[in-house]
């Protein structure tokens, strides 16, 4: 990213001095403190004498990360940098987003969560257990920063495609919020990661002597709902301007919680709504390549959980905007779950699948469903690796000149197929995107760049937009607008290489445009609480956090 040149403001002296200042990652500049600052702030002699520029510090930090042998070690190294000096952390991340996003977020964050208790160095975020029932407001007031605007909360039950990781799931809110700042410009001091540690049913964790969470089975039913309700109410009191992002809840809770709170507080579920928007943007791009309309698609989802149903619902909204009736639009979305095709004779369907149980004879497998339905688009969101077999990819390519094949399951080890399998299996014709990144594929002399349907294109911008205008609610319209805006930022050059998304290096620009679109929806729907600027995009850009040091007087 070309970091915008920001004027180095002369700031009043920080609230801390001496060793406390050096140990506060939000204020610490490390060796970049000038001699004058070292004298006035009581840190003279506490640092090596050379005063580094931020560029020198960034080069050193990057050299250290690159020297680590494994991605997990790089992940730990980046977390340590975040714990020492957040400004430098964000500088390094934003300047090297393509290289570092897979380290600080998926896929490496998955490993980081699985090993959370083993690699634990320093606590970050707030943990709430059932013992804090009645005390949650007090717990939230323990957080040092009082102007929290974005909270990412998980209960750790469905971390990526890895399942129940209990309190070890904390790596996800921490990583997501880093992306809110790095990609969306939400100031780091306004973010708060939260884990509702309601126990875990993961035997490996329960038997791990180093596990850091509550060693009890998960709380369920009314007791669980009461804990979440108290948490949401406490947030309204302690951080009334905060947006709550529900993250990586298992789908039996995710849909219910979203239903319960979406019209009551400022909140959304990224697994359902963010995924939907980024996937819809990819479908819009695919339509652009083919010269078709979204309503021309017949989409088969592998998986019928949060991501799949979320995408289906948003696709229906977008098809309706093209003039298709709701009924017709829904009939263009088909789902295969862990048992079979979702269809009307099934008696075992959870509520979120029922609206898509169309009339059809039972079909047991994905391969048979592809043959019977001849979809134009196949979207993998089942968390099951290698389900798009060569036969399935071959069938998709027989039925379509340019088949859409999205292997969105994370992390990489769970992807339904690799970029290479999609391109070779379709003779280079697949319009492919994945959840975790794949490198370029060379096939018959042509290099294909596969786009990453990464939610990070969407949630930082929507979140920043909500922060800028003080949105009272986050609505589906904000996500469909985000998809439209993101697709509009894809260049012909991107499409020519097979990439359905803008380059990740443009993610800050994408977030700014999505934030502006979110703000516009909020004003249109009377959901904003802050006064409107004349030039919304300029105001968003101006408010976005820039990782530059303050110079202290
Ligand atoms: P979920 O648990 O809500 O849903 C999983 C679904 O897959 C369920 O409907 C389940 O029945 C189905 N399933 C399980 N095994 C299956 C099988 N063998 N065959 C067919 N279906 C099967 O989870 P989710 O939130 O929907 O996430 C699913 C996957 O999508 C995860 O791997 C997640 O990382 C990925 N995801 C990717 C993105 C992205 O790339 N942008 C965003 C969100 C989720």
Coordinates of C-alpha atoms and ligand atoms in Angstrom, one line a residue:
X1 CA 0.0 0.0 0.0
X2 CA 1.2 3.5 -0.7
X3 CA 1.0 4.9 2.8
X4 CA -0.6 8.3 2.7
X5 CA 1.9 10.9 3.7
X6 CA 0.7 12.1 7.0
X7 CA 1.9 15.3 8.7
X8 CA 3.7 14.5 11.9
X9 CA 1.7 16.4 14.4
X10 CA 3.4 17.7 17.5
X11 CA 1.3 16.1 20.3
X12 CA 1.1 17.0 23.9
X13 CA 3.2 14.8 26.2
X14 CA 1.8 11.3 26.5
X15 CA 0.0 10.3 29.7
X16 CA 2.8 8.0 30.7
X17 CA 6.6 8.5 31.1
X18 CA 9.6 6.5 32.1
X19 CA 9.6 2.7 31.8
X20 CA 5.7 2.7 31.8
X21 CA 5.8 4.6 28.5
X22 CA 8.2 2.1 26.9
X23 CA 5.9 -0.7 28.0
X24 CA 2.7 0.7 26.6
X25 CA 2.5 -0.6 23.0
X26 CA 0.1 2.2 21.9
X27 CA 2.6 4.9 23.0
X28 CA 5.9 3.3 22.7
X29 CA 8.2 4.4 19.8
X30 CA 11.2 2.4 20.9
X31 CA 14.4 3.6 19.5
X32 CA 12.6 6.3 17.5
X33 CA 12.2 8.5 20.6
X34 CA 14.3 11.6 19.9
X35 CA 17.0 12.7 22.4
X36 CA 14.7 15.6 23.4
X37 CA 11.8 13.3 24.0
X38 CA 14.0 10.9 26.0
X39 CA 15.0 13.8 28.3
X40 CA 11.6 15.2 28.7
X41 CA 9.8 11.8 29.1
X42 CA 12.2 10.3 31.6
X43 CA 13.6 7.6 29.4
X44 CA 17.1 8.9 28.8
X45 CA 19.5 6.0 29.0
X46 CA 16.7 3.4 28.8
X47 CA 17.3 2.9 25.1
X48 CA 20.4 2.4 22.9
X49 CA 21.7 5.8 21.9
X50 CA 21.0 5.7 18.2
X51 CA 17.7 7.4 17.2
X52 CA 16.2 5.2 14.5
X53 CA 13.8 6.4 11.8
X54 CA 10.6 4.5 11.5
X55 CA 11.9 3.1 8.2
X56 CA 14.9 1.7 9.9
X57 CA 12.8 0.1 12.6
X58 CA 10.4 -1.3 10.0
X59 CA 13.3 -2.8 8.0
X60 CA 14.6 -4.4 11.2
X61 CA 11.2 -5.8 12.1
X62 CA 10.6 -7.2 8.7
X63 CA 14.1 -8.8 8.5
X64 CA 13.4 -10.5 11.8
X65 CA 10.0 -11.8 10.7
X66 CA 11.4 -13.1 7.4
X67 CA 14.2 -14.9 9.2
X68 CA 11.8 -17.1 11.1
X69 CA 11.7 -20.6 9.8
X70 CA 8.0 -21.3 10.0
X71 CA 4.8 -19.3 9.5
X72 CA 3.9 -20.0 13.1
X73 CA 7.1 -18.4 14.3
X74 CA 6.4 -15.4 12.1
X75 CA 3.0 -15.2 13.6
X76 CA 4.5 -15.2 17.1
X77 CA 7.1 -12.6 16.1
X78 CA 4.4 -10.3 14.7
X79 CA 2.3 -10.6 17.9
X80 CA 5.4 -9.7 19.9
X81 CA 5.9 -6.6 17.8
X82 CA 2.2 -5.7 18.4
X83 CA 2.8 -6.1 22.1
X84 CA 5.8 -3.8 22.0
X85 CA 5.0 -1.1 19.5
X86 CA 1.6 -1.0 17.8
X87 CA 2.4 1.9 15.5
X88 CA 5.4 0.1 14.0
X89 CA 3.3 -3.1 13.8
X90 CA 0.7 -1.4 11.7
X91 CA 3.3 0.3 9.6
X92 CA 5.0 -3.0 8.8
X93 CA 1.6 -4.7 8.2
X94 CA 0.1 -2.1 5.9
X95 CA 3.3 -1.7 3.9
X96 CA 3.5 -5.5 3.4
X97 CA -0.1 -6.6 3.5
X98 CA 0.1 -9.3 0.9
X99 CA 3.0 -11.0 2.6
X100 CA 1.8 -10.5 6.2
X101 CA -2.0 -11.0 6.0
X102 CA -1.6 -14.8 5.7
X103 CA 0.7 -14.6 8.8
X104 CA -1.4 -12.4 11.1
X105 CA -4.7 -13.9 9.9
X106 CA -5.9 -16.9 8.0
X107 CA -4.3 -19.4 7.4
X108 CA -1.6 -19.0 10.1
X109 CA -4.0 -17.7 12.8
X110 CA -5.6 -21.1 12.7
X111 CA -2.4 -22.7 13.9
X112 CA -1.9 -19.9 16.3
X113 CA -5.3 -20.6 17.9
X114 CA -4.7 -24.4 18.0
X115 CA -1.5 -23.7 19.8
X116 CA -2.7 -20.6 21.7
X117 CA -2.0 -22.0 25.2
X118 CA 1.5 -23.2 24.1
X119 CA 2.7 -20.1 22.5
X120 CA 1.0 -17.7 24.9
X121 CA 3.2 -14.7 25.9
X122 CA 1.1 -11.8 26.9
X123 CA -2.7 -11.4 27.3
X124 CA -4.6 -9.3 24.9
X125 CA -8.3 -8.6 25.1
X126 CA -11.0 -9.5 27.6
X127 CA -12.0 -13.0 28.7
X128 CA -15.5 -13.5 30.3
X129 CA -16.6 -16.7 31.9
X130 CA -19.8 -17.8 33.6
X131 CA -18.2 -16.9 36.9
X132 CA -18.4 -13.3 35.7
X133 CA -22.3 -13.5 35.6
X134 CA -23.5 -10.3 37.2
X135 CA -20.1 -8.7 36.9
X136 CA -19.7 -8.1 33.2
X137 CA -20.1 -4.4 33.3
X138 CA -17.3 -4.3 35.9
X139 CA -15.1 -6.5 33.8
X140 CA -15.5 -4.3 30.7
X141 CA -14.7 -1.2 32.8
X142 CA -11.3 -2.8 33.5
X143 CA -10.3 -2.2 29.9
X144 CA -7.9 0.7 29.9
X145 CA -9.3 2.5 26.8
X146 CA -12.7 4.0 27.4
X147 CA -13.7 5.0 23.9
X148 CA -14.1 1.5 22.3
X149 CA -15.8 1.6 18.9
X150 CA -15.4 -2.0 17.6
X151 CA -15.6 -5.2 19.6
X152 CA -15.0 -8.6 18.0
X153 CA -16.4 -11.3 20.2
X154 CA -16.2 -15.1 19.9
X155 CA -17.2 -18.0 22.0
X156 CA -14.6 -20.1 20.3
X157 CA -17.0 -22.9 19.2
X158 CA -16.3 -22.8 15.4
X159 CA -12.9 -21.3 14.8
X160 CA -12.4 -21.1 11.0
X161 CA -13.0 -24.6 9.8
X162 CA -11.2 -26.0 12.9
X163 CA -14.1 -26.5 15.3
X164 CA -14.3 -25.9 19.0
X165 CA -11.1 -24.3 20.3
X166 CA -12.6 -22.8 23.5
X167 CA -10.6 -19.9 25.0
X168 CA -7.8 -20.6 22.5
X169 CA -10.1 -19.0 19.9
X170 CA -8.9 -15.6 21.2
X171 CA -6.4 -15.4 18.3
X172 CA -9.4 -14.7 16.0
X173 CA -10.8 -11.5 17.6
X174 CA -7.2 -10.3 18.0
X175 CA -6.3 -11.0 14.4
X176 CA -9.6 -9.6 13.0
X177 CA -9.2 -6.4 14.9
X178 CA -5.7 -6.0 13.6
X179 CA -7.2 -6.1 10.1
X180 CA -9.9 -3.5 11.2
X181 CA -7.0 -1.2 11.9
X182 CA -4.5 -2.2 9.1
X183 CA -7.1 -2.4 6.3
X184 CA -10.0 -0.2 7.6
X185 CA -8.2 2.5 9.6
X186 CA -10.1 1.9 12.8
X187 CA -7.7 3.4 15.5
X188 CA -6.2 0.5 17.5
X189 CA -7.1 2.1 20.8
X190 CA -10.8 1.9 19.8
X191 CA -10.8 -1.9 19.3
X192 CA -11.5 -4.6 21.9
X193 CA -11.1 -8.4 21.4
X194 CA -13.4 -10.4 23.6
X195 CA -13.7 -14.1 24.3
X196 CA -16.8 -15.5 26.0
X197 CA -15.2 -18.6 27.5
X198 CA -18.3 -20.7 28.1
X199 CA -16.2 -23.9 28.3
X200 CA -15.2 -26.3 25.6
X201 CA -16.2 -29.8 24.5
X202 CA -12.8 -30.3 22.8
X203 CA -11.3 -33.3 24.7
X204 CA -7.8 -32.5 23.4
X205 CA -7.9 -29.1 25.1
X206 CA -9.6 -30.4 28.2
X207 CA -6.8 -32.9 28.6
X208 CA -4.0 -30.4 27.8
X209 CA -2.3 -29.3 31.0
X210 CA -1.3 -26.0 29.4
X211 CA -4.9 -25.1 28.3
X212 CA -5.7 -21.6 29.5
X213 CA -9.5 -21.7 29.4
X214 CA -12.3 -23.0 31.6
X215 CA -12.0 -26.8 31.9
X216 CA -15.7 -27.6 31.8
X217 CA -18.2 -28.6 29.1
X218 CA -19.8 -25.8 27.2
X219 CA -22.6 -23.9 28.8
X220 CA -25.7 -24.3 26.7
X221 CA -29.4 -23.3 26.6
X222 CA -30.9 -20.6 28.7
X223 CA -27.8 -20.2 30.8
X224 CA -25.7 -19.5 27.6
X225 CA -28.3 -17.0 26.3
X226 CA -28.3 -15.2 29.6
X227 CA -24.5 -14.8 29.5
X228 CA -24.6 -13.4 26.0
X229 CA -27.5 -11.1 26.9
X230 CA -25.6 -9.7 29.9
X231 CA -22.5 -9.2 27.7
X232 CA -24.5 -7.3 25.1
X233 CA -26.2 -5.1 27.7
X234 CA -23.0 -4.4 29.5
X235 CA -21.4 -3.2 26.2
X236 CA -24.3 -0.8 25.7
X237 CA -23.6 0.7 29.1
X238 CA -19.8 0.8 29.1
X239 CA -19.1 1.3 25.4
X240 CA -22.4 2.7 24.0
X241 CA -20.8 3.7 20.7
X242 CA -19.3 0.2 20.1
X243 CA -20.2 -2.0 17.1
X244 CA -20.3 -5.7 18.1
X245 CA -19.0 -8.2 15.6
X246 CA -20.0 -11.8 16.4
X247 CA -17.2 -14.0 15.2
X248 CA -16.8 -17.8 14.8
X249 CA -19.8 -18.9 16.8
X250 CA -21.2 -22.3 15.9
X251 CA -24.1 -22.0 13.5
X252 CA -26.8 -23.2 16.1
X253 CA -26.0 -20.0 18.0
X254 CA -24.8 -17.7 15.2
X255 CA -28.1 -17.4 13.4
X256 CA -30.1 -17.1 16.6
X257 CA -27.9 -14.4 18.1
X258 CA -27.9 -12.4 14.9
X259 CA -31.7 -12.7 14.7
X260 CA -32.0 -11.6 18.3
X261 CA -29.6 -8.6 18.2
X262 CA -29.5 -7.3 14.7
X263 CA -32.4 -4.9 15.1
X264 CA -31.6 -4.1 18.8
X265 CA -28.0 -3.0 18.8
X266 CA -25.2 -2.1 16.4
X267 CA -23.9 -5.6 15.4
X268 CA -23.4 -8.1 12.7
X269 CA -22.0 -11.5 12.1
X270 CA -19.0 -11.6 9.8
X271 CA -19.2 -15.3 9.1
X272 CA -22.7 -14.9 7.7
X273 CA -22.8 -11.3 6.4
X274 CA -19.2 -10.4 5.6
X275 CA -18.6 -13.7 3.8
X276 CA -21.8 -13.1 1.9
X277 CA -20.7 -9.7 0.7
X278 CA -17.2 -10.7 -0.4
X279 CA -18.6 -13.8 -2.3
X280 CA -21.3 -11.7 -3.9
X281 CA -18.5 -9.3 -5.1
X282 CA -16.7 -12.3 -6.7
X283 CA -19.9 -13.4 -8.4
X284 CA -20.4 -9.9 -9.8
X285 CA -16.9 -10.0 -11.2
X286 CA -17.5 -13.4 -12.7
X287 CA -20.7 -12.1 -14.4
X288 CA -18.6 -9.2 -15.7
X289 CA -16.2 -11.7 -17.3
X290 CA -19.0 -13.7 -18.9
X291 CA -21.2 -10.7 -19.8
X292 CA -24.1 -12.2 -17.8
X293 CA -26.4 -11.1 -15.0
X294 CA -26.3 -12.5 -11.4
X295 CA -29.9 -13.7 -12.0
X296 CA -28.5 -16.0 -14.8
X297 CA -26.6 -18.0 -12.1
X298 CA -27.7 -21.3 -10.7
X299 CA -25.6 -21.7 -7.6
X300 CA -24.8 -25.0 -5.8
X301 CA -23.3 -24.6 -2.3
X302 CA -21.3 -27.3 -0.7
X303 CA -22.2 -26.7 2.9
X304 CA -25.4 -25.2 4.3
X305 CA -24.1 -23.3 7.4
X306 CA -23.4 -19.7 8.3
X307 CA -21.3 -18.9 5.2
X308 CA -23.5 -20.7 2.7
X309 CA -26.9 -19.5 3.9
X310 CA -25.5 -16.0 4.4
X311 CA -24.3 -15.9 0.8
X312 CA -27.5 -17.4 -0.4
X313 CA -29.6 -14.8 1.3
X314 CA -27.5 -11.9 0.0
X315 CA -27.5 -13.3 -3.5
X316 CA -31.3 -13.5 -3.3
X317 CA -31.4 -9.8 -2.3
X318 CA -29.1 -8.9 -5.1
X319 CA -31.0 -10.9 -7.7
X320 CA -34.2 -9.2 -6.5
X321 CA -32.5 -5.8 -7.1
X322 CA -32.1 -7.0 -10.7
X323 CA -35.8 -7.6 -10.9
X324 CA -36.1 -11.3 -10.2
X325 CA -38.9 -12.3 -7.7
X326 CA -37.8 -13.6 -4.3
X327 CA -39.2 -17.0 -5.1
X328 CA -37.4 -17.3 -8.4
X329 CA -34.1 -16.0 -6.8
X330 CA -34.3 -18.6 -4.0
X331 CA -34.8 -21.4 -6.5
X332 CA -31.5 -20.5 -8.1
X333 CA -29.7 -21.3 -4.8
X334 CA -29.1 -25.0 -4.0
X335 CA -27.3 -26.5 -1.0
X336 CA -25.7 -29.8 -0.2
X337 CA -25.0 -30.4 3.5
X338 CA -23.2 -33.1 5.4
X339 CA -26.0 -35.6 4.7
X340 CA -27.5 -34.8 1.2
X341 CA -29.0 -32.3 -1.1
X342 CA -31.3 -29.9 0.9
X343 CA -34.7 -30.6 -0.6
X344 CA -38.3 -30.7 0.4
X345 CA -38.6 -34.4 1.4
X346 CA -35.9 -34.0 4.1
X347 CA -37.3 -34.1 7.6
X348 CA -34.0 -33.4 9.4
X349 CA -33.3 -29.8 8.3
X350 CA -32.4 -27.0 10.7
X351 CA -34.5 -23.8 10.5
X352 CA -31.9 -21.9 8.5
X353 CA -31.9 -24.5 5.7
X354 CA -35.7 -24.9 5.3
X355 CA -36.4 -21.9 3.1
X356 CA -34.0 -23.4 0.5
X357 CA -35.5 -26.9 0.6
X358 CA -36.9 -26.8 -3.0
X359 CA -38.9 -29.6 -4.6
X360 CA -36.4 -32.2 -5.9
X361 CA -35.8 -35.9 -5.7
X362 CA -33.3 -36.9 -2.9
X363 CA -29.7 -36.8 -3.9
X364 CA -27.0 -38.1 -1.7
X365 CA -23.7 -36.7 -2.9
X366 CA -22.2 -33.5 -4.3
X367 CA -21.1 -35.2 -7.5
X368 CA -24.6 -36.4 -8.2
X369 CA -26.1 -33.0 -7.4
X370 CA -23.7 -31.3 -9.8
X371 CA -24.8 -33.7 -12.5
X372 CA -28.5 -33.3 -11.8
X373 CA -28.6 -29.5 -11.3
X374 CA -25.9 -28.4 -13.8
X375 CA -25.0 -25.3 -11.7
X376 CA -23.2 -22.4 -13.2
X377 CA -21.4 -21.8 -9.9
X378 CA -20.1 -24.1 -7.3
X379 CA -19.3 -22.6 -3.9
X380 CA -17.5 -24.6 -1.2
X381 CA -18.1 -23.6 2.3
X382 CA -18.3 -26.9 4.1
X383 CA -15.0 -26.9 5.9
X384 CA -14.2 -30.2 4.2
X385 CA -11.0 -30.5 2.2
X386 CA -10.7 -31.8 -1.4
X387 CA -14.4 -32.2 -2.0
X388 CA -14.2 -30.7 -5.5
X389 CA -12.8 -33.8 -7.1
X390 CA -11.4 -33.9 -10.7
X391 CA -14.7 -35.4 -11.8
X392 CA -16.8 -32.6 -10.3
X393 CA -14.5 -29.9 -11.7
X394 CA -14.6 -31.7 -15.0
X395 CA -18.5 -31.8 -15.0
X396 CA -18.7 -28.1 -14.1
X397 CA -16.4 -27.4 -17.1
X398 CA -18.5 -29.5 -19.4
X399 CA -21.7 -27.7 -18.4
X400 CA -20.2 -24.2 -18.5
X401 CA -17.8 -22.3 -20.7
X402 CA -16.6 -20.4 -17.7
X403 CA -17.6 -22.3 -14.5
X404 CA -17.5 -20.4 -11.2
X405 CA -15.6 -22.5 -8.7
X406 CA -15.0 -20.9 -5.3
X407 CA -13.2 -23.1 -2.7
X408 CA -13.8 -20.9 0.3
X409 CA -13.2 -23.2 3.2
X410 CA -10.4 -22.1 5.6
X411 CA -7.6 -22.6 6.4
X412 CA -5.8 -23.8 3.3
X413 CA -5.8 -27.4 4.5
X414 CA -9.6 -27.4 4.4
X415 CA -10.0 -25.9 0.9
X416 CA -12.3 -27.9 -1.4
X417 CA -9.7 -27.8 -4.1
X418 CA -6.5 -25.9 -4.9
X419 CA -6.2 -23.2 -7.5
X420 CA -4.0 -25.5 -9.5
X421 CA -6.6 -28.3 -9.4
X422 CA -9.4 -25.8 -10.5
X423 CA -7.3 -24.5 -13.4
X424 CA -5.9 -27.7 -14.7
X425 CA -9.3 -29.5 -14.2
X426 CA -11.2 -26.9 -16.2
X427 CA -8.5 -26.4 -18.9
X428 CA -7.9 -22.9 -17.6
X429 CA -11.6 -21.8 -17.8
X430 CA -12.6 -21.8 -14.2
X431 CA -13.5 -18.5 -12.6
X432 CA -11.8 -19.4 -9.3
X433 CA -11.5 -17.8 -5.9
X434 CA -10.5 -19.2 -2.5
X435 CA -10.8 -18.5 1.2
X436 CA -7.1 -18.8 2.0
X437 CA -4.5 -17.5 -0.5
X438 CA -3.0 -19.7 -3.3
X439 CA 0.0 -18.6 -5.3
X440 CA -0.1 -18.0 -9.1
X441 CA -0.8 -21.0 -11.3
X442 CA 0.9 -21.4 -14.6
X443 CA -1.2 -23.5 -17.0
X444 CA -0.4 -24.0 -20.7
X445 CA 1.9 -21.0 -20.6
X446 CA -0.5 -18.6 -19.0
X447 CA -0.2 -17.3 -15.5
X448 CA -3.4 -17.2 -13.5
X449 CA -3.7 -15.1 -10.3
X450 CA -6.4 -16.5 -8.0
X451 CA -8.4 -14.0 -6.0
X452 CA -8.9 -14.4 -2.3
X453 CA -12.5 -14.1 -1.3
X454 CA -11.2 -12.7 1.9
X455 CA -13.8 -11.1 4.3
X456 CA -11.0 -8.6 5.1
X457 CA -12.1 -6.8 1.9
X458 CA -15.5 -6.1 3.6
X459 CA -15.6 -5.9 7.4
X460 CA -12.9 -3.3 8.0
X461 CA -14.7 -0.9 5.6
X462 CA -18.2 -1.6 6.9
X463 CA -16.9 -1.3 10.5
X464 CA -15.0 2.0 9.8
X465 CA -18.1 3.4 8.1
X466 CA -20.2 2.5 11.1
X467 CA -17.7 4.1 13.4
X468 CA -17.4 7.3 11.3
X469 CA -21.2 8.0 11.2
X470 CA -22.0 6.4 14.6
X471 CA -24.4 3.9 12.9
X472 CA -27.1 2.7 15.2
X473 CA -27.5 -0.5 13.2
X474 CA -25.6 -2.5 10.6
X475 CA -28.0 -3.6 7.9
X476 CA -28.0 -6.1 5.0
X477 CA -28.1 -3.1 2.6
X478 CA -24.7 -2.0 3.9
X479 CA -23.3 -5.4 2.9
X480 CA -24.9 -5.5 -0.5
X481 CA -23.5 -2.0 -1.2
X482 CA -20.1 -3.2 0.1
X483 CA -20.2 -6.0 -2.5
X484 CA -21.2 -3.7 -5.3
X485 CA -18.5 -1.2 -4.4
X486 CA -15.8 -3.9 -4.1
X487 CA -16.7 -5.4 -7.4
X488 CA -16.6 -2.0 -9.0
X489 CA -13.0 -1.6 -7.9
X490 CA -11.8 -4.7 -9.8
X491 CA -9.9 -3.6 -12.8
X492 CA -9.9 -5.1 -16.3
X493 CA -6.2 -6.0 -15.7
X494 CA -7.3 -7.9 -12.6
X495 CA -9.9 -9.8 -14.6
X496 CA -7.4 -10.5 -17.4
X497 CA -5.2 -12.5 -15.0
X498 CA -8.2 -14.5 -13.7
X499 CA -8.4 -12.5 -10.5
X500 CA -12.0 -11.6 -9.4
X501 CA -10.9 -9.2 -6.7
X502 CA -8.8 -6.1 -6.5
X503 CA -5.2 -6.7 -5.5
X504 CA -4.8 -6.9 -1.8
X505 CA -2.3 -4.1 -2.0
X506 CA -5.4 -1.8 -2.6
X507 CA -7.3 -3.0 0.4
X508 CA -7.1 0.3 2.3
X509 CA -8.5 2.1 -0.7
X510 CA -11.2 -0.6 -1.0
X511 CA -12.1 -0.1 2.7
X512 CA -12.3 3.6 2.3
X513 CA -14.8 3.3 -0.5
X514 CA -16.8 0.7 1.4
X515 CA -16.8 2.8 4.5
X516 CA -18.1 5.7 2.5
X517 CA -20.9 3.6 1.0
X518 CA -21.8 2.3 4.5
X519 CA -22.0 5.9 5.7
X520 CA -24.3 6.8 2.8
X521 CA -26.6 3.9 3.6
X522 CA -26.7 4.9 7.3
X523 CA -27.8 8.5 6.4
X524 CA -30.3 7.3 3.8
X525 CA -31.9 5.0 6.4
X526 CA -31.7 7.5 9.2
X527 CA -29.3 5.3 11.2
X528 CA -26.4 7.8 11.6
X529 CA -25.8 9.6 14.8
X530 CA -22.9 11.8 13.7
X531 CA -23.3 14.9 11.5
X532 CA -22.7 14.2 7.8
X533 CA -19.7 15.6 6.0
X534 CA -20.0 17.2 2.6
X535 CA -17.5 14.9 1.1
X536 CA -18.0 11.5 2.8
X537 CA -15.1 9.7 1.2
X538 CA -12.7 12.5 2.1
X539 CA -14.0 12.5 5.7
X540 CA -13.5 8.8 5.9
X541 CA -10.0 8.9 4.6
X542 CA -9.1 11.8 7.0
X543 CA -10.4 9.8 9.9
X544 CA -8.6 6.6 9.0
X545 CA -5.7 5.7 11.4
X546 CA -2.3 6.1 9.9
X547 CA 0.7 4.3 11.4
X548 CA 2.9 7.3 12.0
X549 CA 4.6 8.4 15.2
X550 CA 3.6 11.5 17.1
X551 CA 6.3 13.9 18.0
X552 CA 6.0 14.9 21.6
X553 CA 6.4 18.5 22.7
Ligands
LIG1 P1 -20.8 -23.9 9.6 O1 -20.4 -24.9 10.6 O2 -21.9 -23.0 9.9 O3 -21.3 -24.7 8.3 C1 -20.7 -25.9 7.7 C2 -21.6 -26.5 6.8 O4 -20.9 -27.6 6.1 C3 -22.8 -27.2 7.5 O5 -24.0 -26.9 6.8 C4 -22.5 -28.7 7.4 O6 -23.7 -29.5 7.3 C5 -21.8 -28.7 6.1 N1 -20.9 -29.9 6.0 C6 -20.1 -30.5 6.9 N2 -19.5 -31.6 6.4 C7 -20.0 -31.7 5.1 C8 -19.7 -32.6 4.1 N3 -18.9 -33.6 4.2 N4 -20.4 -32.4 2.9 C9 -21.2 -31.4 2.7 N5 -21.5 -30.5 3.7 C10 -20.8 -30.6 4.9 O7 -19.5 -23.2 9.1 P2 -19.4 -21.9 8.2 O8 -19.3 -20.7 9.1 O9 -20.5 -21.9 7.2 O10 -17.9 -22.1 7.6 C11 -17.7 -23.2 6.7 C12 -16.3 -23.0 6.1 O11 -16.3 -21.8 5.3 C13 -15.2 -22.9 7.0 O12 -14.1 -23.7 6.6 C14 -14.8 -21.5 7.0 O13 -13.5 -21.2 7.3 C15 -15.2 -21.1 5.6 N6 -15.4 -19.6 5.5 C16 -14.7 -19.0 4.5 C17 -14.9 -17.6 4.4 C18 -14.1 -16.9 3.3 O14 -13.3 -17.4 2.7 N7 -14.4 -15.6 3.1 C19 -15.8 -16.9 5.2 C20 -16.5 -17.7 6.2 C21 -16.3 -19.0 6.3

